[in-house]
């Protein structure tokens, strides 16, 4: 069975840092683009980091650019999101996503999410 499990969330003060991890099983991660999304209460889910198979082509939402950095370790089937300079508006549930289109079919898998709360 395909499973993505996020970890590393928690409560942090403004200006602090967190590192999220996404451990994948049931897929070959090297065949997938990896993405991080977040969703705050009452808001739409938004893409914050896109880390494709070619990691150097990663891009980020303007709101997090320069503060967040995504990475991947395909051999360990894990993706990461390093979050620095956290702000209250970063408070959300963060989701890991693995995506590919292959053989005429879309493959799109999601983790359960991990809560990040930025507050004094």
PDB file of C-alpha atoms in Angstrom:
ATOM      1  CA  UNK A   1       0.000   0.000   0.000  1.00  0.00           C
ATOM      2  CA  UNK A   2       1.173   3.524  -0.744  1.00  0.00           C
ATOM      3  CA  UNK A   3       1.749   5.598   2.340  1.00  0.00           C
ATOM      4  CA  UNK A   4       3.216   9.043   2.953  1.00  0.00           C
ATOM      5  CA  UNK A   5       3.813  10.019   6.572  1.00  0.00           C
ATOM      6  CA  UNK A   6       4.732  13.572   7.558  1.00  0.00           C
ATOM      7  CA  UNK A   7       6.504  14.407  10.785  1.00  0.00           C
ATOM      8  CA  UNK A   8       8.301  17.319  12.409  1.00  0.00           C
ATOM      9  CA  UNK A   9       5.456  19.739  12.966  1.00  0.00           C
ATOM     10  CA  UNK A  10       4.724  21.436  16.240  1.00  0.00           C
ATOM     11  CA  UNK A  11       4.504  24.739  18.066  1.00  0.00           C
ATOM     12  CA  UNK A  12       7.223  27.291  17.385  1.00  0.00           C
ATOM     13  CA  UNK A  13       7.710  30.975  18.139  1.00  0.00           C
ATOM     14  CA  UNK A  14       7.828  33.563  15.357  1.00  0.00           C
ATOM     15  CA  UNK A  15      11.263  33.607  13.802  1.00  0.00           C
ATOM     16  CA  UNK A  16      11.877  29.986  14.685  1.00  0.00           C
ATOM     17  CA  UNK A  17      12.605  27.013  12.464  1.00  0.00           C
ATOM     18  CA  UNK A  18      11.185  23.570  11.833  1.00  0.00           C
ATOM     19  CA  UNK A  19      12.172  20.738   9.538  1.00  0.00           C
ATOM     20  CA  UNK A  20       9.376  18.581   8.175  1.00  0.00           C
ATOM     21  CA  UNK A  21       9.954  15.075   6.877  1.00  0.00           C
ATOM     22  CA  UNK A  22       7.859  12.927   4.551  1.00  0.00           C
ATOM     23  CA  UNK A  23       8.574   9.207   4.618  1.00  0.00           C
ATOM     24  CA  UNK A  24       7.139   7.327   1.633  1.00  0.00           C
ATOM     25  CA  UNK A  25       6.488   3.637   1.191  1.00  0.00           C
ATOM     26  CA  UNK A  26       4.859   1.614  -1.567  1.00  0.00           C
ATOM     27  CA  UNK A  27       6.255   3.802  -4.360  1.00  0.00           C
ATOM     28  CA  UNK A  28       9.610   4.387  -5.957  1.00  0.00           C
ATOM     29  CA  UNK A  29      10.174   7.987  -4.939  1.00  0.00           C
ATOM     30  CA  UNK A  30      12.725   8.584  -7.693  1.00  0.00           C
ATOM     31  CA  UNK A  31       9.864   8.281 -10.209  1.00  0.00           C
ATOM     32  CA  UNK A  32       7.768  11.049  -8.612  1.00  0.00           C
ATOM     33  CA  UNK A  33       7.716  14.774  -8.252  1.00  0.00           C
ATOM     34  CA  UNK A  34       7.406  15.670  -4.575  1.00  0.00           C
ATOM     35  CA  UNK A  35       5.416  18.637  -3.315  1.00  0.00           C
ATOM     36  CA  UNK A  36       4.557  20.323  -0.056  1.00  0.00           C
ATOM     37  CA  UNK A  37       1.155  21.922   0.406  1.00  0.00           C
ATOM     38  CA  UNK A  38      -0.433  23.638   3.353  1.00  0.00           C
ATOM     39  CA  UNK A  39      -3.966  24.450   4.411  1.00  0.00           C
ATOM     40  CA  UNK A  40      -4.972  26.917   7.091  1.00  0.00           C
ATOM     41  CA  UNK A  41      -8.456  26.918   8.648  1.00  0.00           C
ATOM     42  CA  UNK A  42     -10.991  28.428   6.279  1.00  0.00           C
ATOM     43  CA  UNK A  43      -8.480  28.724   3.449  1.00  0.00           C
ATOM     44  CA  UNK A  44      -7.754  26.829   0.268  1.00  0.00           C
ATOM     45  CA  UNK A  45      -4.950  24.330   0.088  1.00  0.00           C
ATOM     46  CA  UNK A  46      -1.900  25.986  -1.433  1.00  0.00           C
ATOM     47  CA  UNK A  47       1.315  24.722  -2.927  1.00  0.00           C
ATOM     48  CA  UNK A  48       4.324  25.975  -1.000  1.00  0.00           C
ATOM     49  CA  UNK A  49       7.184  23.924  -2.440  1.00  0.00           C
ATOM     50  CA  UNK A  50       7.656  21.853  -5.590  1.00  0.00           C
ATOM     51  CA  UNK A  51      10.641  19.511  -5.599  1.00  0.00           C
ATOM     52  CA  UNK A  52      10.700  17.623  -8.902  1.00  0.00           C
ATOM     53  CA  UNK A  53      12.786  14.604  -9.789  1.00  0.00           C
ATOM     54  CA  UNK A  54      15.422  17.065 -10.998  1.00  0.00           C
ATOM     55  CA  UNK A  55      15.821  18.727  -7.620  1.00  0.00           C
ATOM     56  CA  UNK A  56      17.640  21.768  -8.993  1.00  0.00           C
ATOM     57  CA  UNK A  57      14.402  22.829 -10.721  1.00  0.00           C
ATOM     58  CA  UNK A  58      12.557  23.301  -7.429  1.00  0.00           C
ATOM     59  CA  UNK A  59      10.366  26.352  -6.981  1.00  0.00           C
ATOM     60  CA  UNK A  60       8.439  27.930  -4.122  1.00  0.00           C
ATOM     61  CA  UNK A  61       5.426  30.059  -3.412  1.00  0.00           C
ATOM     62  CA  UNK A  62       6.294  33.745  -3.235  1.00  0.00           C
ATOM     63  CA  UNK A  63       5.138  33.862   0.374  1.00  0.00           C
ATOM     64  CA  UNK A  64       7.825  31.393   1.480  1.00  0.00           C
ATOM     65  CA  UNK A  65      10.602  32.060  -1.022  1.00  0.00           C
ATOM     66  CA  UNK A  66      13.900  32.618   0.733  1.00  0.00           C
ATOM     67  CA  UNK A  67      12.628  31.112   3.975  1.00  0.00           C
ATOM     68  CA  UNK A  68      11.670  27.551   3.028  1.00  0.00           C
ATOM     69  CA  UNK A  69      13.803  24.973   1.247  1.00  0.00           C
ATOM     70  CA  UNK A  70      12.629  21.600  -0.011  1.00  0.00           C
ATOM     71  CA  UNK A  71      14.855  18.629  -0.639  1.00  0.00           C
ATOM     72  CA  UNK A  72      14.634  14.927  -1.287  1.00  0.00           C
ATOM     73  CA  UNK A  73      16.585  11.771  -0.579  1.00  0.00           C
ATOM     74  CA  UNK A  74      15.250   9.274  -3.080  1.00  0.00           C
ATOM     75  CA  UNK A  75      17.419   6.438  -1.808  1.00  0.00           C
ATOM     76  CA  UNK A  76      15.821   6.850   1.619  1.00  0.00           C
ATOM     77  CA  UNK A  77      12.347   7.480   0.135  1.00  0.00           C
ATOM     78  CA  UNK A  78      12.072  10.748   2.041  1.00  0.00           C
ATOM     79  CA  UNK A  79      11.334  14.381   1.259  1.00  0.00           C
ATOM     80  CA  UNK A  80      12.030  17.346   3.524  1.00  0.00           C
ATOM     81  CA  UNK A  81      10.916  20.901   4.046  1.00  0.00           C
ATOM     82  CA  UNK A  82      13.235  23.168   6.003  1.00  0.00           C
ATOM     83  CA  UNK A  83      11.297  26.174   7.296  1.00  0.00           C
ATOM     84  CA  UNK A  84      13.168  29.176   8.659  1.00  0.00           C
ATOM     85  CA  UNK A  85      12.033  32.580   9.800  1.00  0.00           C
ATOM     86  CA  UNK A  86       8.562  31.278  10.559  1.00  0.00           C
ATOM     87  CA  UNK A  87       5.686  33.734  10.739  1.00  0.00           C
ATOM     88  CA  UNK A  88       2.243  33.467  12.266  1.00  0.00           C
ATOM     89  CA  UNK A  89       0.760  33.299   8.774  1.00  0.00           C
ATOM     90  CA  UNK A  90       2.673  30.059   8.199  1.00  0.00           C
ATOM     91  CA  UNK A  91       0.362  28.338  10.682  1.00  0.00           C
ATOM     92  CA  UNK A  92      -1.334  25.499   8.806  1.00  0.00           C
ATOM     93  CA  UNK A  93      -1.491  21.770   8.313  1.00  0.00           C
ATOM     94  CA  UNK A  94       1.332  20.810   5.980  1.00  0.00           C
ATOM     95  CA  UNK A  95       0.846  17.939   3.543  1.00  0.00           C
ATOM     96  CA  UNK A  96       3.323  15.924   1.537  1.00  0.00           C
ATOM     97  CA  UNK A  97       2.336  14.953  -2.011  1.00  0.00           C
ATOM     98  CA  UNK A  98       3.864  12.563  -4.547  1.00  0.00           C
ATOM     99  CA  UNK A  99       2.777  12.959  -8.164  1.00  0.00           C
ATOM    100  CA  UNK A 100       3.403  11.520 -11.592  1.00  0.00           C
ATOM    101  CA  UNK A 101       1.623  10.926 -14.885  1.00  0.00           C
ATOM    102  CA  UNK A 102       2.647   7.666 -16.490  1.00  0.00           C
ATOM    103  CA  UNK A 103       1.114   5.237 -18.963  1.00  0.00           C
ATOM    104  CA  UNK A 104      -1.962   7.428 -19.410  1.00  0.00           C
ATOM    105  CA  UNK A 105      -2.753   7.456 -15.707  1.00  0.00           C
ATOM    106  CA  UNK A 106      -2.332   9.981 -12.940  1.00  0.00           C
ATOM    107  CA  UNK A 107      -0.673   8.909  -9.724  1.00  0.00           C
ATOM    108  CA  UNK A 108      -1.313  11.322  -6.873  1.00  0.00           C
ATOM    109  CA  UNK A 109      -0.672  10.402  -3.250  1.00  0.00           C
ATOM    110  CA  UNK A 110      -1.025  12.395  -0.051  1.00  0.00           C
ATOM    111  CA  UNK A 111       0.085  12.186   3.530  1.00  0.00           C
ATOM    112  CA  UNK A 112      -2.149  12.777   6.517  1.00  0.00           C
ATOM    113  CA  UNK A 113      -0.634  16.159   7.310  1.00  0.00           C
ATOM    114  CA  UNK A 114       1.329  17.595  10.207  1.00  0.00           C
ATOM    115  CA  UNK A 115       0.303  20.683  12.159  1.00  0.00           C
ATOM    116  CA  UNK A 116       2.611  23.698  12.271  1.00  0.00           C
ATOM    117  CA  UNK A 117       1.610  26.440  14.693  1.00  0.00           C
ATOM    118  CA  UNK A 118       3.621  29.664  14.872  1.00  0.00           C
ATOM    119  CA  UNK A 119       2.695  31.686  17.930  1.00  0.00           C
ATOM    120  CA  UNK A 120       4.179  33.550  20.868  1.00  0.00           C
TER     121      UNK A 120
END
